Coordinates of C-alpha atoms in Angstrom, one line a residue:
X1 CA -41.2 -80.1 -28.8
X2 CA -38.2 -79.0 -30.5
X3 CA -35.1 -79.3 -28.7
X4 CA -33.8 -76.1 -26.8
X5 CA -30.5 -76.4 -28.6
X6 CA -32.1 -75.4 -31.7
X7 CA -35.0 -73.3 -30.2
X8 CA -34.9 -69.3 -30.9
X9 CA -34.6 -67.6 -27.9
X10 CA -37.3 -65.5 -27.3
X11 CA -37.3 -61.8 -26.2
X12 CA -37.1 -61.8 -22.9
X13 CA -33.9 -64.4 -23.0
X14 CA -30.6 -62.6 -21.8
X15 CA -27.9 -63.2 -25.0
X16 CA -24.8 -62.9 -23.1
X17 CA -21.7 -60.9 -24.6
X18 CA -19.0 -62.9 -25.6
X19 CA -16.8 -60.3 -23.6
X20 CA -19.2 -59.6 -20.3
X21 CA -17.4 -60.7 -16.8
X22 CA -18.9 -63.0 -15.4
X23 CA -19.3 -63.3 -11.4
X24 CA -21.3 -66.2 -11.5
X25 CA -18.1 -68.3 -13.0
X26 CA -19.1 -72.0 -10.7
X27 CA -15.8 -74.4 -9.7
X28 CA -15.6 -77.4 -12.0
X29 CA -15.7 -79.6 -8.8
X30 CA -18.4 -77.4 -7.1
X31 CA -20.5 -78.2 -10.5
X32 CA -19.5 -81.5 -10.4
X33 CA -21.1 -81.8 -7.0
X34 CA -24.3 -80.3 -8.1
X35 CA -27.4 -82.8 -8.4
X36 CA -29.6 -81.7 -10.9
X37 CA -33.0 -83.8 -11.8
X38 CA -35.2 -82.9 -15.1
X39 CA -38.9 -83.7 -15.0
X40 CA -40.5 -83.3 -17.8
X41 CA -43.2 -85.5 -20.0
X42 CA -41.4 -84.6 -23.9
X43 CA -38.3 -87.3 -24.2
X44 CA -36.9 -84.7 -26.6
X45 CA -37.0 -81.4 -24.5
X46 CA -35.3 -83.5 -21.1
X47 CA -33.0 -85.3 -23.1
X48 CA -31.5 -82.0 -24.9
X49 CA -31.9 -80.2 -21.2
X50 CA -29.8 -83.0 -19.7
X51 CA -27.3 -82.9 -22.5
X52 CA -26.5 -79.3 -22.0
X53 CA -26.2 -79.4 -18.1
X54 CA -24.0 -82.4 -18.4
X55 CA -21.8 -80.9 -21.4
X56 CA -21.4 -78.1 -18.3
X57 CA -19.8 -80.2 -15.5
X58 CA -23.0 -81.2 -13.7
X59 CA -24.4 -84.5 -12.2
X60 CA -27.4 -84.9 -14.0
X61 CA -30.5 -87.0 -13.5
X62 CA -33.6 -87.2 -15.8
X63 CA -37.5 -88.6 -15.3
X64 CA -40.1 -88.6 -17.6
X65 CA -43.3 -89.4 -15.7
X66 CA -44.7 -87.3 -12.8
X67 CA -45.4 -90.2 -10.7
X68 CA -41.5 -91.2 -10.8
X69 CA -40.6 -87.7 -10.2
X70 CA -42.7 -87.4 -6.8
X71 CA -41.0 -90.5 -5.1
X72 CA -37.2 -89.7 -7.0
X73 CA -38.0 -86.5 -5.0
X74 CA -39.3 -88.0 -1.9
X75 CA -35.9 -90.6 -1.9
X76 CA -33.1 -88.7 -3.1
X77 CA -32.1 -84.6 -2.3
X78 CA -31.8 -82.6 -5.6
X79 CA -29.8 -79.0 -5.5
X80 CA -31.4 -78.0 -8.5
X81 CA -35.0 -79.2 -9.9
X82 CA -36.1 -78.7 -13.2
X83 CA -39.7 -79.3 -13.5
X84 CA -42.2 -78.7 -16.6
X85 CA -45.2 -77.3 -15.3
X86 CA -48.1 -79.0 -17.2
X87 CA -47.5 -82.7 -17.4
X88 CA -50.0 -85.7 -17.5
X89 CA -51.2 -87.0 -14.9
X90 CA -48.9 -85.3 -12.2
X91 CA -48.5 -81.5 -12.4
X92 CA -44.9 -79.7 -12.1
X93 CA -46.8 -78.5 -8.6
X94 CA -47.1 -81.4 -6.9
X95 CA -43.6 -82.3 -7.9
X96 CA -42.5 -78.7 -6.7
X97 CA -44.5 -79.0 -3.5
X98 CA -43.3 -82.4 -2.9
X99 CA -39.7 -81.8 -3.3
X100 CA -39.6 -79.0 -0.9
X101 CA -41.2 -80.6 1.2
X102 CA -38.7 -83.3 1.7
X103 CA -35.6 -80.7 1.1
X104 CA -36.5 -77.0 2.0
X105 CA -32.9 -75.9 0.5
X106 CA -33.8 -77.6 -3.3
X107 CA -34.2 -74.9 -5.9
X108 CA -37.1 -75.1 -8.2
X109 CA -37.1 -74.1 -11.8
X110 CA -40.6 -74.4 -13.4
X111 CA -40.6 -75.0 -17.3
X112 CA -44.0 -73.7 -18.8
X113 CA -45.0 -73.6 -22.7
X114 CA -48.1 -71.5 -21.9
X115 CA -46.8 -68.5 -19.1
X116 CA -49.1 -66.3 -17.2
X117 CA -48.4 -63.8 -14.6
X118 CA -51.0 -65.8 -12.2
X119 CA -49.1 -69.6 -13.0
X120 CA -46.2 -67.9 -13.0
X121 CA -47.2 -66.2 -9.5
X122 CA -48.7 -68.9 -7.8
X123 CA -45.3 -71.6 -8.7
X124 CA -43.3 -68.5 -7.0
X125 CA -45.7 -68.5 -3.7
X126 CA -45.5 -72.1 -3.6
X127 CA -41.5 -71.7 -3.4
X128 CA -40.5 -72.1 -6.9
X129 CA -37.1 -70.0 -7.4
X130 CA -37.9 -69.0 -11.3
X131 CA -39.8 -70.5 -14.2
X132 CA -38.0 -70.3 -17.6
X133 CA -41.0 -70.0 -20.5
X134 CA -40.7 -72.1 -23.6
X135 CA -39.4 -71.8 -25.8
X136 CA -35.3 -71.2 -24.7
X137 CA -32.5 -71.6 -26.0
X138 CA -29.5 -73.6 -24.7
X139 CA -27.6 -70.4 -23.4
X140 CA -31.1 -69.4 -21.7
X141 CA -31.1 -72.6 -19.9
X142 CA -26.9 -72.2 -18.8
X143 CA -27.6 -68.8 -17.7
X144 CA -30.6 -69.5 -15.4
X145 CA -29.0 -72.7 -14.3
X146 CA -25.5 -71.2 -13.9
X147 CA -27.4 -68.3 -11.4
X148 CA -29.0 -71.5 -9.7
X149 CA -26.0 -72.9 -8.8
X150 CA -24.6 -70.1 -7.5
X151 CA -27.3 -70.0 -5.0
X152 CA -26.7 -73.6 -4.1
X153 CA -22.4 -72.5 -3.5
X154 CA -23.7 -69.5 -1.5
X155 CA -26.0 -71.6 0.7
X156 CA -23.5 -73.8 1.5
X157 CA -21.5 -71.5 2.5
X158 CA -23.6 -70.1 4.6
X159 CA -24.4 -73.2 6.4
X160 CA -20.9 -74.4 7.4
X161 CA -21.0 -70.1 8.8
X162 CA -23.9 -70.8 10.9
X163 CA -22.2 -74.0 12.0
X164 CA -19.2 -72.2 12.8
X165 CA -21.6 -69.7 14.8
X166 CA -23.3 -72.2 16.8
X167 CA -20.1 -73.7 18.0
X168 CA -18.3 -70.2 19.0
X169 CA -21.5 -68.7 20.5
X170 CA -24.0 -71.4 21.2
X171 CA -26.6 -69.6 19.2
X172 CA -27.0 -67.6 15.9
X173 CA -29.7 -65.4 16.6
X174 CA -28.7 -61.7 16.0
X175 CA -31.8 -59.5 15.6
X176 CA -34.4 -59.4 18.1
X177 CA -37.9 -58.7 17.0
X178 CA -39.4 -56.7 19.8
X179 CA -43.1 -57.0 20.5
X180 CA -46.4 -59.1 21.6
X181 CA -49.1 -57.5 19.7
X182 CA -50.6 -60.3 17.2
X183 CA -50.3 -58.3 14.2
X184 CA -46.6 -57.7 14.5
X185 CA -46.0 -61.1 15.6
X186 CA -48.2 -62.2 12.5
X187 CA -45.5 -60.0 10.4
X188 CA -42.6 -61.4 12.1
X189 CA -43.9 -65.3 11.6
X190 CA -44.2 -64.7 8.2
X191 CA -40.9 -62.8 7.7
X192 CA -39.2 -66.0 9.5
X193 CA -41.2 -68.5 7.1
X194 CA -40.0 -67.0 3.7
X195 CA -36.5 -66.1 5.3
X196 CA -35.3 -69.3 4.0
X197 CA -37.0 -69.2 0.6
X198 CA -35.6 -67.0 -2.2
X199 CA -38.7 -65.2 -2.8
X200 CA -39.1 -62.1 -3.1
X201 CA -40.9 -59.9 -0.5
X202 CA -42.4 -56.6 -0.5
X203 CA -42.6 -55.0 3.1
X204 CA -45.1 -52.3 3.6
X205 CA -46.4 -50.0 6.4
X206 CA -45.9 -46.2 7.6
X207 CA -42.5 -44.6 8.2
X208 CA -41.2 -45.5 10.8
X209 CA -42.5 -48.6 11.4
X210 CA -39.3 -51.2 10.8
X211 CA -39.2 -52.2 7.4
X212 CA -35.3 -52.2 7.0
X213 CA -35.3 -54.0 10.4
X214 CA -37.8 -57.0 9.2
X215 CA -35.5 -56.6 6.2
X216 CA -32.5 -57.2 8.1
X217 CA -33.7 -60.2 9.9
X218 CA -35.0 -61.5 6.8
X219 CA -31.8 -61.6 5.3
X220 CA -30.4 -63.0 8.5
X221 CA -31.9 -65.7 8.3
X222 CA -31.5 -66.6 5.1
X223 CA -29.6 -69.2 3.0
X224 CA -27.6 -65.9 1.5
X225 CA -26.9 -64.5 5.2
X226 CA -23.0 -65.4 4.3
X227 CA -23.2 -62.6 1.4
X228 CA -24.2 -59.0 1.9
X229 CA -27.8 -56.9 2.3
X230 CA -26.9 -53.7 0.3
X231 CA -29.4 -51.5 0.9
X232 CA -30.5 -48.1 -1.6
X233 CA -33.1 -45.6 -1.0
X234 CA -34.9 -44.9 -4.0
X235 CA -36.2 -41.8 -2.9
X236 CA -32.8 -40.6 -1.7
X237 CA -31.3 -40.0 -5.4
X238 CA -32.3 -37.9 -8.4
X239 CA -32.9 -40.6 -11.8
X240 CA -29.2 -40.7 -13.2
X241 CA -27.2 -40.9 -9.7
X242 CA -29.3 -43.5 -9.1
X243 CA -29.3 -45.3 -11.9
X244 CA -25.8 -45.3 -12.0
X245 CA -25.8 -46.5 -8.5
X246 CA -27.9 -49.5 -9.3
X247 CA -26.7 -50.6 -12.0
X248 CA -22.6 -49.3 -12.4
X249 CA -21.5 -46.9 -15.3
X250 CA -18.7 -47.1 -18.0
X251 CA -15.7 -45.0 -18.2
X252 CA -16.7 -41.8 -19.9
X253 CA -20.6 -42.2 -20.0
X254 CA -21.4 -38.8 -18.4
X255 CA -18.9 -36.1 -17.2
X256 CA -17.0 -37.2 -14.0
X257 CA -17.5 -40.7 -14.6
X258 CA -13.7 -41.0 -15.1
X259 CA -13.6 -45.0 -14.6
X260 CA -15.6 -47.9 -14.8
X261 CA -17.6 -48.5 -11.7
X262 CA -20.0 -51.4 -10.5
X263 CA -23.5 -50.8 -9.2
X264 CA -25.0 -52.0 -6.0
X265 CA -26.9 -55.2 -8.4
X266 CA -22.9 -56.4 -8.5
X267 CA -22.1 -55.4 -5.1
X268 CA -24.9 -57.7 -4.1
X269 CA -24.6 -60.9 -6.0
X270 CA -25.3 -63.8 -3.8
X271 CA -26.9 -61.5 -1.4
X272 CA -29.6 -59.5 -1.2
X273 CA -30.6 -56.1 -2.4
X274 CA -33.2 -53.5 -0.2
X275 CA -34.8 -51.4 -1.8
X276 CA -36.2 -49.1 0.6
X277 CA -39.1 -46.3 -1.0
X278 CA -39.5 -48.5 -3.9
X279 CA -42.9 -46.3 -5.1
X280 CA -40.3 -43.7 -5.6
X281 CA -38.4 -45.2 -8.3
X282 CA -39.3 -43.9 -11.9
X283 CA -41.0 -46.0 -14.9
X284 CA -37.8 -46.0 -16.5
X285 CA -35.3 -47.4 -14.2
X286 CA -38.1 -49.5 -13.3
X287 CA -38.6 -51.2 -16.6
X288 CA -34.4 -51.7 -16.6
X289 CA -34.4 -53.2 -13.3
X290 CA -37.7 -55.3 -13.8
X291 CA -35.2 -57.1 -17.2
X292 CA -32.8 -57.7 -14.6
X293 CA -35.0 -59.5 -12.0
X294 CA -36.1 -61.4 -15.1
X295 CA -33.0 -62.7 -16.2
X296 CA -30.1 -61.5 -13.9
X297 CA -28.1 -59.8 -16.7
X298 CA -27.2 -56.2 -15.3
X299 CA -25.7 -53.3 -18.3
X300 CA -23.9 -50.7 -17.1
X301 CA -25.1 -47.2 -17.8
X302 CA -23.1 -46.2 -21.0
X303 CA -22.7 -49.6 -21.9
X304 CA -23.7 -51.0 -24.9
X305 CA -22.8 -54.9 -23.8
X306 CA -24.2 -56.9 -20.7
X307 CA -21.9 -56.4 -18.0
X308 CA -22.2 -58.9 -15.7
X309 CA -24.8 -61.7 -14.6
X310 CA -26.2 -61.5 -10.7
X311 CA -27.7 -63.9 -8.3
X312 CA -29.9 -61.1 -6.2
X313 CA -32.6 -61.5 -4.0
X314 CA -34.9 -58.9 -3.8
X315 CA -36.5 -56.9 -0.8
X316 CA -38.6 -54.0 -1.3
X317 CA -40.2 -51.5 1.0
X318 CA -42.6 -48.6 0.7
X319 CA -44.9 -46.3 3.1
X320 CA -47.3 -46.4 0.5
X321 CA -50.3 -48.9 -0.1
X322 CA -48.6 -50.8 -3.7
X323 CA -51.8 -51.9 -5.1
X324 CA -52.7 -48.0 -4.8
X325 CA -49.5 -47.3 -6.6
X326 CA -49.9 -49.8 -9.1
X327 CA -53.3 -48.3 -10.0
X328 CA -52.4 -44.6 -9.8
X329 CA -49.9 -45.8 -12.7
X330 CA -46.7 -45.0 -10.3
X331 CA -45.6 -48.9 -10.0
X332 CA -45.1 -51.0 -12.7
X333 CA -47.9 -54.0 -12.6
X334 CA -45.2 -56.9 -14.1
X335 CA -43.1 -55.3 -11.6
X336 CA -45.1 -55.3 -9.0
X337 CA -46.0 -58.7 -9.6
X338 CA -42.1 -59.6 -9.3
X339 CA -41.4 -58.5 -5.9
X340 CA -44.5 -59.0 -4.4
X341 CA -44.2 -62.3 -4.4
X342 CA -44.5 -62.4 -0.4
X343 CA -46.2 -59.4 0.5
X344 CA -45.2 -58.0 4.7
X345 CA -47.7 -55.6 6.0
X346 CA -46.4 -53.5 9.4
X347 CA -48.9 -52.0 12.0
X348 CA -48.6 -48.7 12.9
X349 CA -47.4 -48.3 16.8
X350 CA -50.8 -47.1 17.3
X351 CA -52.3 -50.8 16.8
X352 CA -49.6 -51.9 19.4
X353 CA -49.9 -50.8 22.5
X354 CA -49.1 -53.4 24.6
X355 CA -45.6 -53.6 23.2
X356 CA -44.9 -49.8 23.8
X357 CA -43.9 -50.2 27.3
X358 CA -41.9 -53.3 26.0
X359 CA -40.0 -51.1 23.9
X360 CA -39.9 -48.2 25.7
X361 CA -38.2 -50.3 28.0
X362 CA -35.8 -51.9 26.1
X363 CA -34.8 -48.5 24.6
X364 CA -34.2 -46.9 28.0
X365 CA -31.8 -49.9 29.2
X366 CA -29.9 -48.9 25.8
X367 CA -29.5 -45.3 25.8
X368 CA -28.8 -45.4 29.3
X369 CA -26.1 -47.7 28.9
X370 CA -25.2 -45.4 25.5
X371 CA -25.1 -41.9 27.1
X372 CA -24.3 -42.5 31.3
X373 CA -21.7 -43.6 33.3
X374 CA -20.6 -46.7 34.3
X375 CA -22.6 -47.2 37.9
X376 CA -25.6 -44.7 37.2
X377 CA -28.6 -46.4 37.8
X378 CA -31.3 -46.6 35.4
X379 CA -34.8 -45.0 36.3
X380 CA -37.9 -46.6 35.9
X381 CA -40.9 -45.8 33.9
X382 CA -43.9 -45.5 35.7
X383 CA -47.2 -46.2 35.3
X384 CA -48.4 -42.9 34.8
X385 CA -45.5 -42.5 32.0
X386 CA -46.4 -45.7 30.1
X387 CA -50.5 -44.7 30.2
X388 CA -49.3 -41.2 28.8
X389 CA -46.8 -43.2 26.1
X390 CA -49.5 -45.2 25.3
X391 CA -52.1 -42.0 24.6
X392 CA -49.6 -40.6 22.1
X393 CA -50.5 -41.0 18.5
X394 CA -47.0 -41.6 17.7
X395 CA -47.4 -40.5 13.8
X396 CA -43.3 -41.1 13.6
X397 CA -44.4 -44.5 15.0
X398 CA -41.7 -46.8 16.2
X399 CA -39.0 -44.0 15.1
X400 CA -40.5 -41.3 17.1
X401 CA -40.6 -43.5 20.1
X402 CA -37.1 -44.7 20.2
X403 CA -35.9 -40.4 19.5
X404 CA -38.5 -39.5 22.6
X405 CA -37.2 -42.6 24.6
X406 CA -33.4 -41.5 24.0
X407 CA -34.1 -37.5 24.7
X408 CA -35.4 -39.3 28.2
X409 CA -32.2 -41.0 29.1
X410 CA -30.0 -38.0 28.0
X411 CA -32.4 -35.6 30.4
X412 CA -33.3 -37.5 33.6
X413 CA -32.0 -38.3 36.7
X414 CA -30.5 -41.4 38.3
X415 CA -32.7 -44.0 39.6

C-alpha cells in the first residue's frame, strides 16, 4: 500500500481551496490534547497516517496487529480511532466494537480499500462516525480528521455544560416524552440509545405525530447539545430559496443577493441540522447535499470555491414511507442510505390509546395555566370525555389533540 502522502485522491475527496474559511480551525493545545490511535496491518499506510496527524499538533499512537489494538483499546481511552477495516486475524469491527464499548464518547474512523454501501452501513450502525475509502490523500485524511476533532472540542464542551447543569438544577432533563404505549416507548428507547452516537437518524411517521419533538430530545441529549439544532422545512421553500438557505450564497449570485450570506450547513456546525419533509427535497439539491454529508465541504450558491468545512449531524423526517420514496425514484438511494443510518418509526395516536388521556391531561393543566387566571381551578376530564377522545380517529394525530385540548381550556368552565 502506497503511502497516502503520495496517493491520488479519489473523486469523492474534498480538495480544499487555498482561500476557503475554515470554521473547523482546532487550538494548537486543544490538538495537542487529542489522543489519536492508528490500527492498521500495512507498516507503510500507519506510519504515513501517523506522520501526518503528528506534523498537525496531535498526540499520536500507532498498532499494527488487531490483537494489540483490542487490549490498547480496552486500557487506554482514544478521542479519535483510526481503524482499517479488513485486517488479519482481528477485524477493524471488533476493534470498533470493542473500543466503544470501553469509551462510548471515542470516535471511529473506519479505513476500507474495498467500500460498499452494506460495509460501509453496517460500521455506521455499529457506531462508527465515518469511513474514509482508500485510497486518500494526505489533505483527505486532515480534513476528515480535522472535522473529528472538532467533534471531540464540541463534546467536551458540552460535558463541562451538563456538569454545570447538574449542579445549578440538580437534573438536566429538559424534554419530557409523554406516553406508555410500547411502540412509542420503543421509539423513545431507541431515540435515547443513538442520542449519544453521531449517527445519523431518519424519523418517520404521519403528521403530526412528534418527529421534530423526538428530534429535539435527540439532540438534547447528545454530545453536540452545547451547539445548536437548526431546523429547515424542505417542503416549506421553492428549489433556489432553499438552496440558498442550506447552503449560503455569494454576493451577486442572483438578483437581491446583495452580500455574502451563510446557509443553515454553517449555522449548524457542531450541531445538528433537522431536516423536516426530507421526501420533499429535489434530486438536485439532494445530490449537493448528499457531497456534503460525504465530506463536510459546503459551496455557496454562486461560488465557484468551497466555502467552508462543517461538522453537522444529521436528522431527517418525513410523513412518507422512505423505502417507498426511494423506489418511486423521489429519494436518492446513496442518500437514503446516509441518513438512515438509524431509522425512528412514530405510531399514529390511533395505536396509542392508553396515552391519550395521559396527554390530554397534561395538555389541559398547560393551556389552563396558558389562557386562565391565577386561582381558576382546572376541570377535570371525565370518563365519558376520555372514552369519546379515545373513539376519535385523530387523523391530525398528536397535533389535532393538543389544538382540540387547548380549544377546551379556552371554552369551559371552572372546576
Amino acid at each position: 500500500m502506497a503511502s497516502p502522502l503520495t496517493q491520488p485522491v479519489p473523486p469523492s475527496a474534498p480538495q480544499p481551496d487555498p482561500g476557503a474559511r475554515d470554521p473547523l480551525s482546532i487550538p494548537p493545545d486543544v490538538k495537542a490534547s487529542i489522543r489519536v490511535l492508528v490500527v492498521d496491518d500495512e507498516r507503510t499506510l500507519r506510519e504515513s497516517c501517523a506522520s501526518v496527524l503528528q506534523m498537525d499538533g496531535f498526540s499520536v499512537t500507532v498498532v499494527g496487529r488487531g490483537e494489540e489494538a483490542l487490549e490498547t483499546v480496552k486500557r487506554r481511552k482514544f478521542d479519535i480511532v483510526l481503524v482499517d477495516l479488513y485486517m488479519a486475524q482481528v477485524s477493524g469491527m471488533e476493534i470498533l466494537r470493542m473500543a466503544l464499548q470501553h469509551h462510548k464518547d471515542t470516535i471511529v474512523v473506519v479505513m476500507t480499500g474495498n467500500p460498499s454501501v452494506t460495509s460501509s452501513i453496517e460500521a455506521l450502525r455499529a457506531g462508527a462516525w465515518d469511513y474514509l475509502p482508500k485510497p486518500f490523500s494526505a489533505t483527505h485524511l486532515q480534513v476528515l480528521i480535522g472535522r473529528a476533532s472538532h467533534a471531540v472540542m464540541v463534546s467536551r464542551e458540552t460535558h463541562d455544560l451538563r456538569l454545570q447543569l447538574m449542579q445549578q438544577t440538580g437534573h438536566s432533563e429538559k424534554f419530557a416524552l409523554i406516553g406508555v404505549s410500547p411502540l412509542f416507548r420503543k421509539a423513545v428507547d431507541l431515540a435515547r440509545k443513538v442520542a449519544g452516537t453521531d449517527a445519523s437518524v431518519l424519523i418517520s411517521g404521519e403528521s403530526g405525530t412528534g418527529k421534530e419533538l423526538i428530534a429535539q430530545f435527540i439532540h438534547h441529549h447528545s454530545r453536540r447539545s452545547s451547539r445548536t439544532l437548526v431546523p429547515i422545512n424542505c417542503a416549506a421553500l421553492p428549489e433556489p430559496l432553499l438552496e440558498s438557505e442550506m447552503f449560503g450564497h455569494r454576493k451577486g449570485a442572483f438578483t437581491g443577493a446583495d452580500r455574502d450570506k451563510p446557509g443553515l450547513l454553517e449555522t449548524a456546525n457542531g450541531g445538528t441540522l433537522f431536516l423536516d419533509e426530507l421526501t420533499e427535497m429535489t434530486m438536485g439539491l439532494q445530490a449537493k447535499l448528499l457531497r456534503v454529508i460525504q465530506d463536510g465541504v459546503v459551496r455557496r450558491v454562486g461560488s465557484e470555491q468551497q466555502d467552508a468545512v462543517v461538522d453537522v449531524r444529521f436528522i431527517s423526517a418525513t410523513n412518507r414511507d422512505p423505502e417507498d420514496a426511494v423506489k418511486q425514484g423521489v429519494l436518492r438511494e446513496d442518500l437514503f442510505y446516509r441518513l438512515r443510518v438509524v431509522p425512528i418509526k412514530l405510531p399514529p395516536l390511533r395505536k396509542r390509546l392508553e396515552d391519550i388521556p395521559i396527554l390530554a391531561n397534561n395538555f389541559l393543566t398547560h393551556y389552563w395555566a396558558r389562557h386562565r387566571q391565577q386561582g381558576d381551578r382546572a376541570p377535570r376530564l371525565s370518563e365519558a370525555a376520555v372514552g369519546f377522545l379515545r373513539s376519535r380517529p385523530w387523523r391530525g394525530n398528536v397535533r389535532e389533540l393538543q389544538n382540540v385540548i387547548e380549544h377546551v381550556a379556552v371554552l369551559a368552565e371552572p372546576d
